Amino acid sequence: MSVLTAAIGAELSKIKSSRIVRLVTGVVLGLHLLIGAANLGDTTTAVRNIGADGLIEIFAGERVLAGEALVDLLIASSLQIVVMFLPVVAAVIAGQEFLQGQLAQSVLSVPRRGILVTAKAVALVLYIGVVAVLVEAISSAYLYASVQDWNPGLVYAAGTLAEQARLLALAVLVSLVSFAITTLARSTLIGVVVSVLLMALTMTQVLARTVPSVDALLPVSAGRNLVLDAADADLSSGPVRAAVVLVAWAVVSTLVAGVVLSRRDAR
Amino acid sequence: MIEFKGVTKRYGAKTAVDAVTFAVRPGRVTGFLGPNGAGKSTSLRVLLGLDHATSGEALIAGKRYRDLTFPLRTVGALLDGAGPVPDRRGADHLAWIARSNRIPRSRVGEVLEAVGLTDAARQRTGRYSLGMRQRLGIATALLGDPEVLILDEPVNGLDPDGIRWIRSFLRGYAGRGRTVLLSSHLMTEMADTADDVVVIANGRIVADGALADITEGHPSLEDAFFALTGAASKQVWS
Ligand SMILES: Nc1ncnc2c1ncn2[C@@H]1O[C@H](COP(=O)(O)OP(=O)(O)OP(=O)(O)O)[C@@H](O)[C@H]1O
Ligand SMILES: [Mg+2]
């Protein structure tokens, strides 16, 4: 156990002391701050115009229940960052291992490769978890700024927090998939490209429109099915199936990465 | 104590190391000699659990490397294929390695001082010169104050001062009863450093014994080396 905790600590040190990882994380958070700031005015205006009937017009011509619509907006604003960029951060972290023989040094330090991969996965989950919480906190702060005169409690209502928790799980799981793919491919670039392809498959809804049962098996689609509301979006499966698919992707891909790393020579 | 027991390593059809068997004793500096491509690095990578042996096994203090708990506290290693990531600072590179084996953080400053890198501790390793990277690698090997030191071509890239320092350092290390195994393709540097030598050529051990015994009947270690590895060396140099 102490071997594992030491290895996790070392992996966290690696992540934190890498300039490129800090840079990419900073860019992602900065982008999220900018997008949020750009939308703040519109959302605040929409909230100010909520009628006596409690309906809000966020998209022109569509009047919907304000509370639900604002929470959906909150989740959607974090979702795009989480799905598009956190897998990239994960790929950058995982790809560091294949630069300049870093992997050989890692295996010298922690020769039990099962422990090494477990430590890496845990450290990644912790780091991505913190970044995802920051993303959600930024989204929440903007929402708070918009709704403070109407219903500030909306931001920390139990229902809102539950949705945030699901989004956090999604962030961690899709990042683990990206980490595993990068480790298998031994390349940040391939990890990023595959992550972007998986995301594009989901976002363009190509499979969802033609073969929804296959779409439901994709990790990003499963994530979308998990956090979005069937009433507002076309989903290819229910939330439980989506959770199973997403967890299976993360666990299986990480296991495969672990087994392959164990069998290959460390170079 | 290091033992190789019939270690064979193939990469596809290529046999890099063929039934290598020898032992390294504590309290002595053992030189692992052979021309380029002879199989030195491969043998050491198998010993350190980086490459999987096709057959045979290599043990340190009776155990496989991977079975050592916090191995860096027992074995320090320098390998050319195990460098720092260029965007990390030298001190941070040592810090994560120390943390992985629960080595006190204070050792980072100590080993940096020992190899003369204190001033470069906050620089990113991508900016290091060849010799500075080599010194950082030696610092990494020393981090856990190990009983066993395994260094692959430690003098590569070092300036004359560095070479003299590492020689006397290794002699002192072995003098305190510890085990030192260092590889080289240069004979001249071993003549003043090693007590024992193991000579490898074309993946096979061709000589193994005290330096004096190996050189007996030859004008110098270099002559002994060429006599022992003749065929293999010709392949490389001709
Ligand atoms: N990953 C690999 N794939 C295929 N062949 C390899 C691999 N690594 C080493 N070899 C081959 O194994 C042989 C031994 O290489 P090794 O690096 O062990 O030699 P060396 O004695 O360390 O040489 P040098 O003095 O040049 O460092 C060489 O013929 C090399 O081409
Ligand atoms: Mg070599």
XYZ file of C-alpha atoms and ligand atoms in Angstrom:
537
model
C 0.000 0.000 0.000
C 2.714 2.450 0.902
C 4.387 1.570 -2.405
C 1.194 2.582 -4.193
C 0.678 5.808 -2.233
C 4.302 6.803 -2.824
C 3.857 6.107 -6.532
C 0.669 8.184 -6.649
C 2.474 11.050 -4.931
C 5.289 10.832 -7.472
C 2.849 10.862 -10.389
C 1.150 13.943 -8.952
C 4.556 15.630 -8.585
C 5.265 14.833 -12.229
C 1.981 16.337 -13.369
C 2.422 19.470 -11.290
C 6.034 20.103 -12.287
C 5.436 19.832 -16.022
C 5.291 23.215 -17.682
C 3.305 22.020 -20.686
C 0.629 20.459 -18.465
C 0.273 23.709 -16.510
C 0.145 25.685 -19.708
C -2.564 23.541 -21.315
C -4.593 23.548 -18.096
C -4.284 27.330 -17.864
C -5.411 27.768 -21.471
C -8.457 25.539 -20.925
C -9.521 27.397 -17.777
C -8.826 30.758 -19.415
C -10.935 29.845 -22.419
C -13.781 28.770 -20.177
C -13.583 32.064 -18.281
C -13.722 34.003 -21.554
C -16.665 32.088 -23.010
C -18.531 32.486 -19.710
C -17.854 36.221 -19.651
C -19.048 36.557 -23.223
C -22.382 34.883 -22.410
C -22.910 36.574 -19.060
C -24.749 39.603 -20.456
C -27.273 37.569 -22.463
C -28.049 35.244 -19.596
C -28.446 38.123 -17.145
C -30.815 39.900 -19.524
C -32.827 36.713 -20.010
C -33.103 36.272 -16.239
C -34.206 39.889 -15.811
C -36.981 39.249 -18.343
C -38.341 36.130 -16.651
C -42.104 36.618 -16.683
C -44.668 36.179 -13.909
C -45.325 32.743 -15.411
C -41.730 31.736 -14.505
C -40.794 31.205 -18.154
C -37.461 32.332 -19.598
C -36.439 32.961 -23.199
C -32.819 31.836 -23.560
C -33.006 30.912 -27.237
C -35.099 33.347 -29.255
C -38.757 32.327 -29.481
C -38.476 29.469 -26.978
C -40.091 30.128 -23.607
C -39.289 27.441 -21.065
C -39.320 26.935 -17.296
C -36.578 29.214 -15.984
C -35.058 27.087 -13.205
C -34.603 23.963 -15.309
C -33.425 25.868 -18.349
C -30.765 27.737 -16.381
C -29.396 24.549 -14.834
C -29.292 22.953 -18.283
C -27.391 25.978 -19.504
C -24.980 25.677 -16.580
C -24.244 22.028 -17.336
C -24.004 22.585 -21.077
C -21.461 25.377 -20.622
C -19.179 23.105 -18.550
C -19.900 20.084 -20.721
C -18.351 21.518 -23.846
C -15.090 22.295 -22.029
C -15.051 18.992 -20.173
C -15.630 16.855 -23.246
C -13.502 18.812 -25.682
C -10.504 19.808 -23.626
C -10.000 17.676 -20.531
C -9.207 14.607 -22.668
C -6.547 16.738 -24.335
C -5.065 17.606 -20.936
C -5.123 13.883 -20.082
C -3.367 13.015 -23.352
C -0.656 15.593 -22.681
C -0.093 14.172 -19.196
C 0.019 10.575 -20.425
C 2.214 11.406 -23.419
C 4.952 12.924 -21.239
C 5.916 9.400 -20.329
C 7.093 8.699 -23.869
C 9.478 11.640 -24.109
C 13.222 11.244 -23.577
C 12.976 7.853 -21.931
C 10.854 9.113 -19.056
C 9.108 5.731 -19.052
C 12.362 3.902 -18.319
C 12.949 6.186 -15.321
C 9.393 5.593 -14.140
C 9.801 1.825 -14.387
C 13.152 2.016 -12.559
C 11.376 3.888 -9.764
C 8.249 1.727 -9.693
C 9.138 -1.573 -11.385
C 5.788 -3.217 -10.670
C 3.998 -1.990 -13.719
C 0.534 -2.790 -12.398
C 1.245 -0.437 -9.500
C 2.745 2.127 -11.854
C -0.313 2.220 -14.107
C -2.682 2.251 -11.130
C -0.749 5.168 -9.623
C -0.888 7.013 -12.925
C -4.619 6.463 -13.282
C -5.308 7.593 -9.711
C -3.119 10.698 -10.071
C -4.842 11.541 -13.355
C -8.286 11.157 -11.784
C -7.269 13.444 -8.920
C -5.775 16.114 -11.166
C -8.568 16.056 -13.769
C -11.064 15.981 -10.909
C -9.657 19.213 -9.499
C -9.618 20.879 -12.926
C -13.190 19.759 -13.608
C -14.323 21.153 -10.250
C -12.675 24.468 -11.186
C -14.517 24.435 -14.526
C -17.800 23.820 -12.732
C -17.049 26.474 -10.145
C -16.442 29.018 -12.907
C -19.740 28.093 -14.591
C -21.507 28.326 -11.234
C -20.002 31.729 -10.478
C -21.296 33.094 -13.776
C -24.726 31.584 -13.186
C -24.729 33.080 -9.713
C -23.925 36.494 -11.143
C -26.908 36.162 -13.495
C -29.473 34.848 -11.012
C -28.457 36.609 -7.780
C -31.441 38.979 -7.910
C -33.882 36.287 -8.962
C -33.030 32.990 -7.223
C -29.408 32.686 -6.033
C -30.240 29.386 -4.289
C -30.526 27.765 -7.723
C -26.735 27.470 -7.925
C -26.428 25.213 -4.894
C -29.815 23.499 -4.941
C -29.564 19.738 -4.412
C -30.727 18.985 -7.955
C -28.095 21.304 -9.431
C -25.303 19.772 -7.355
C -26.361 16.263 -8.388
C -26.029 17.260 -12.036
C -22.627 18.790 -11.307
C -21.542 15.523 -9.683
C -22.559 13.558 -12.774
C -20.605 15.961 -14.931
C -17.564 15.510 -12.683
C -17.794 11.737 -13.113
C -18.046 12.215 -16.860
C -14.980 14.482 -16.915
C -12.871 11.942 -15.066
C -14.054 8.954 -17.093
C -13.573 10.432 -20.578
C -10.134 11.670 -19.481
C -9.192 8.172 -18.325
C -10.135 6.831 -21.757
C -7.901 9.436 -23.389
C -5.077 8.629 -20.957
C -5.355 4.922 -21.779
C -5.417 5.489 -25.548
C -2.378 7.769 -25.318
C -0.522 5.183 -23.255
C -1.363 2.440 -25.735
C -0.341 4.575 -28.702
C 2.700 5.975 -26.802
C 1.956 9.377 -28.274
C 0.170 12.540 -27.142
C -0.701 13.357 -30.731
C -2.500 10.075 -31.352
C -4.256 10.374 -27.992
C -5.489 13.850 -28.901
C -6.534 12.843 -32.413
C -8.484 9.799 -31.225
C -10.148 11.858 -28.468
C -11.161 14.519 -30.963
C -12.499 11.887 -33.379
C -14.570 10.254 -30.645
C -15.929 13.665 -29.695
C -16.661 14.590 -33.307
C -18.550 11.324 -33.840
C -20.776 12.236 -30.933
C -21.180 15.944 -31.594
C -22.018 15.559 -35.285
C -24.636 12.969 -34.282
C -23.826 10.927 -37.398
C -24.286 7.592 -35.689
C -27.036 8.817 -33.378
C -29.226 9.543 -36.411
C -28.371 6.365 -38.327
C -27.548 3.621 -35.805
C -28.346 4.947 -32.321
C -27.552 1.607 -30.667
C -23.931 1.900 -31.842
C -23.766 5.562 -30.917
C -24.798 4.638 -27.385
C -21.612 2.573 -27.095
C -19.266 5.496 -27.775
C -17.684 7.035 -24.671
C -18.499 10.670 -25.383
C -22.041 9.786 -26.486
C -22.459 7.831 -23.271
C -21.271 10.912 -21.398
C -23.791 13.044 -23.210
C -26.553 10.520 -22.515
C -25.521 10.586 -18.884
C -25.639 14.314 -18.213
C -28.162 15.712 -20.683
C -31.907 15.647 -20.231
C -33.913 13.428 -22.614
C -36.547 16.182 -22.805
C -34.159 18.738 -24.407
C -31.753 16.606 -26.399
C -31.867 13.586 -28.685
C -30.221 10.866 -26.636
C -29.226 7.415 -27.800
C -29.681 5.713 -24.424
C -30.933 6.212 -20.865
C -28.647 7.390 -18.052
C -28.051 3.999 -16.445
C -26.946 2.331 -19.659
C -24.823 5.407 -20.352
C -23.114 5.179 -16.955
C -22.353 1.489 -17.513
C -20.907 2.159 -20.969
C -18.750 5.026 -19.761
C -17.379 3.180 -16.732
C -16.694 0.128 -18.910
C -14.725 2.244 -21.396
C -12.610 3.798 -18.645
C -11.955 0.540 -16.796
C -11.338 -1.673 -19.827
C -9.108 0.804 -21.661
C -7.048 1.463 -18.522
C -6.683 -2.277 -17.901
C -5.602 -2.904 -21.478
C -3.082 -0.060 -21.230
C -1.764 -1.626 -18.009
C -1.416 -5.088 -19.491
C 0.273 -3.818 -22.644
C 2.665 -1.636 -20.658
C 3.554 -4.647 -18.500
C 4.334 -6.895 -21.422
C 6.294 -4.445 -23.512
C 9.878 -3.460 -22.851
C 10.016 -0.030 -21.201
C 11.133 2.252 -24.010
C 25.888 -9.001 -5.268
C 24.615 -9.133 -8.847
C 24.090 -12.405 -10.695
C 23.291 -13.023 -14.338
C 22.087 -16.572 -14.905
C 21.896 -17.567 -18.540
C 20.221 -14.348 -19.685
C 19.174 -14.367 -23.321
C 17.387 -11.469 -24.960
C 16.088 -11.485 -28.502
C 14.535 -8.573 -30.321
C 12.624 -10.336 -33.057
C 15.155 -12.439 -34.922
C 18.137 -10.543 -33.467
C 19.816 -12.126 -30.448
C 21.201 -9.139 -28.559
C 22.381 -11.094 -25.518
C 23.083 -14.804 -25.539
C 23.160 -16.921 -22.358
C 25.008 -14.282 -20.360
C 26.211 -15.595 -17.013
C 28.443 -13.765 -14.544
C 28.486 -12.400 -11.009
C 29.507 -9.027 -9.606
C 30.954 -8.912 -6.121
C 30.544 -6.170 -3.524
C 33.491 -4.063 -2.455
C 34.877 -3.950 -5.978
C 34.408 -1.939 -9.114
C 33.448 -4.251 -11.952
C 33.884 -3.055 -15.501
C 31.491 -4.388 -18.122
C 33.359 -4.034 -21.382
C 32.500 -4.581 -24.992
C 32.422 -2.885 -28.357
C 29.384 -0.963 -29.606
C 26.365 -3.196 -30.005
C 27.889 -6.013 -27.929
C 24.887 -6.199 -25.597
C 25.986 -4.211 -22.537
C 22.972 -1.917 -22.337
C 20.609 -4.769 -23.112
C 22.057 -6.878 -20.269
C 21.691 -3.986 -17.846
C 18.129 -3.242 -18.999
C 17.189 -6.855 -18.329
C 18.886 -6.712 -14.914
C 16.868 -3.594 -14.060
C 13.534 -5.009 -15.173
C 13.107 -2.630 -18.102
C 13.351 -5.298 -20.798
C 11.966 -8.785 -20.336
C 14.549 -11.550 -20.759
C 13.673 -14.114 -23.411
C 15.116 -16.688 -21.003
C 17.275 -16.794 -17.900
C 17.212 -14.343 -15.029
C 19.289 -11.623 -13.429
C 19.232 -11.027 -9.676
C 20.356 -8.331 -7.277
C 20.918 -9.467 -3.702
C 19.123 -12.662 -4.641
C 16.000 -10.917 -5.908
C 14.660 -9.764 -9.215
C 14.797 -5.973 -9.417
C 11.035 -5.705 -9.581
C 10.706 -7.622 -6.326
C 12.672 -5.015 -4.385
C 10.504 -2.717 -2.285
C 11.466 0.896 -3.042
C 14.253 -0.356 -5.339
C 16.054 2.991 -5.597
C 17.125 2.635 -1.979
C 19.022 -0.540 -2.910
C 20.030 0.044 -6.502
C 21.017 3.246 -8.252
C 21.143 3.146 -12.028
C 22.199 5.334 -14.912
C 20.990 4.308 -18.358
C 21.207 6.279 -21.563
C 17.577 5.567 -22.429
C 16.224 6.973 -19.149
C 16.471 10.731 -19.283
C 14.520 13.639 -17.824
C 11.599 15.275 -19.647
C 12.994 18.520 -21.138
C 10.331 20.871 -19.779
C 10.871 19.894 -16.150
C 13.412 21.547 -13.839
C 16.352 19.424 -12.715
C 15.358 19.611 -9.054
C 11.743 18.690 -9.869
C 12.957 15.679 -11.840
C 14.832 14.429 -8.776
C 11.940 15.368 -6.483
C 9.375 13.092 -8.124
C 11.860 10.236 -8.216
C 12.638 10.714 -4.513
C 8.938 10.796 -3.713
C 8.292 7.548 -5.594
C 10.633 5.679 -3.235
C 10.019 7.685 -0.058
C 13.527 9.097 -0.141
C 13.812 12.262 2.004
C 13.479 15.448 -0.030
C 16.747 16.696 1.465
C 18.631 14.161 -0.668
C 17.756 16.158 -3.792
C 19.965 19.061 -2.737
C 22.683 16.701 -1.528
C 23.021 14.771 -4.780
C 22.827 17.936 -6.872
C 25.687 19.287 -4.799
C 27.625 16.029 -5.153
C 27.546 16.201 -8.968
C 28.054 19.966 -9.135
C 24.605 20.905 -10.427
C 23.425 23.078 -7.541
C 23.394 26.204 -9.688
C 21.427 24.495 -12.449
C 18.788 22.987 -10.141
C 16.080 25.469 -11.200
C 16.854 25.225 -14.922
C 14.723 23.129 -17.233
C 16.616 20.016 -18.267
C 16.027 20.772 -21.948
C 18.609 23.529 -21.484
C 21.219 21.217 -19.979
C 24.359 20.365 -21.913
C 25.231 16.729 -22.590
C 27.564 16.647 -19.601
C 24.981 18.282 -17.319
C 22.396 15.696 -18.326
C 24.896 12.979 -17.545
C 25.574 14.532 -14.143
C 21.841 14.686 -13.469
C 21.640 10.987 -14.354
C 24.423 10.223 -11.878
C 22.638 12.337 -9.251
C 19.499 10.273 -9.905
C 21.432 7.052 -9.364
C 22.830 8.332 -6.054
C 19.489 9.596 -4.747
C 18.614 6.556 -2.633
C 22.167 6.170 -1.253
C 22.114 2.648 -2.744
C 24.233 -0.401 -1.905
C 24.477 -1.215 -5.597
C 25.392 1.191 -8.391
C 24.840 0.236 -12.022
C 26.090 2.790 -14.505
C 25.852 2.447 -18.278
C 28.657 4.458 -19.900
C 28.887 6.958 -17.031
C 31.705 9.036 -18.503
C 29.855 9.779 -21.762
C 29.778 13.516 -22.213
C 31.780 14.290 -19.070
C 34.719 16.675 -19.197
C 38.134 15.604 -17.807
C 37.270 17.010 -14.385
C 34.026 15.082 -14.375
C 35.773 11.902 -15.452
C 38.359 12.212 -12.716
C 35.646 12.930 -10.167
C 33.519 9.926 -11.123
C 36.533 7.604 -11.082
C 37.595 8.500 -7.601
C 33.991 8.615 -6.467
C 33.355 5.064 -7.677
C 36.594 3.796 -6.137
C 35.529 5.300 -2.823
C 32.046 3.858 -3.166
C 33.323 0.316 -3.706
C 35.898 0.899 -0.956
C 33.026 1.181 1.514
C 31.971 -2.368 0.627
C 29.355 -1.460 -1.952
C 28.802 -2.998 -5.374
C 29.670 -1.015 -8.495
C 29.039 -2.238 -12.039
C 29.883 0.104 -14.865
C 29.841 -0.463 -18.576
C 32.080 1.042 -21.175
C 33.254 0.554 -24.710
C 36.508 2.378 -23.867
C 39.305 0.300 -22.415
C 41.573 3.064 -21.296
C 39.117 4.450 -18.771
C 38.649 1.054 -17.132
C 42.336 0.396 -16.588
C 42.465 2.869 -13.682
C 39.002 2.230 -12.302
C 38.011 -1.420 -12.387
C 39.110 -4.259 -10.110
C 37.277 -6.905 -12.094
C 36.252 -6.955 -15.717
C 33.608 -8.819 -17.666
C 34.057 -8.664 -21.422
C 31.113 -9.143 -23.783
C 31.239 -9.421 -27.559
C 28.400 -10.250 -29.931
C 26.105 -10.869 -26.989
C 28.357 -13.480 -25.365
C 30.673 -13.222 -22.392
C 34.229 -13.820 -23.606
C 36.185 -13.089 -20.430
C 35.407 -12.604 -16.761
C 37.867 -12.127 -13.911
C 40.228 -9.852 -12.051
C 41.670 -7.071 -14.194
C 45.191 -8.364 -13.630
C 44.293 -11.866 -14.815
C 42.558 -10.617 -17.929
C 45.460 -8.415 -18.954
C 48.115 -11.017 -18.194
C 50.159 -11.836 -21.273
C 48.977 -8.671 -23.048
C 50.863 -5.377 -23.094
C 47.738 -3.504 -21.960
C 44.045 -3.922 -21.258
C 43.383 -2.455 -24.653
C 45.407 -5.196 -26.339
C 43.667 -7.800 -24.230
C 40.338 -6.328 -25.289
C 41.139 -6.473 -28.970
C 42.436 -10.016 -28.638
C 39.270 -11.103 -26.827
C 36.752 -9.255 -28.940
C 38.723 -9.268 -32.154
C 36.120 -10.720 -34.460
C 33.352 -8.549 -33.063
C 35.417 -5.372 -33.147
C 36.397 -5.912 -36.722
C 32.747 -6.094 -37.625
C 32.194 -2.712 -36.070
C 35.329 -0.924 -37.221
C 36.089 -2.355 -40.637
N 14.946 -2.386 -29.083
C 15.772 -3.070 -29.885
N 15.296 -3.663 -30.999
C 16.111 -4.360 -31.815
N 17.414 -4.535 -31.599
C 17.954 -3.970 -30.517
C 17.165 -3.203 -29.611
N 17.981 -2.762 -28.623
C 19.209 -3.228 -28.906
N 19.188 -3.947 -30.031
C 20.353 -4.632 -30.657
O 20.968 -5.418 -29.675
C 22.380 -5.373 -29.795
C 22.984 -4.972 -28.481
O 22.696 -3.608 -28.229
P 23.140 -2.880 -26.899
O 22.517 -1.537 -26.914
O 22.867 -3.747 -25.758
O 24.701 -2.754 -27.123
P 25.790 -1.979 -26.219
O 26.821 -3.003 -25.867
O 25.138 -1.271 -25.124
O 26.424 -0.993 -27.286
P 26.961 0.531 -27.091
O 28.379 0.456 -26.687
O 26.844 1.064 -28.488
O 26.074 1.214 -26.138
C 22.673 -4.416 -30.933
O 22.943 -5.170 -32.083
C 21.408 -3.653 -31.118
O 21.232 -3.319 -32.473
Mg 24.912 0.749 -24.672
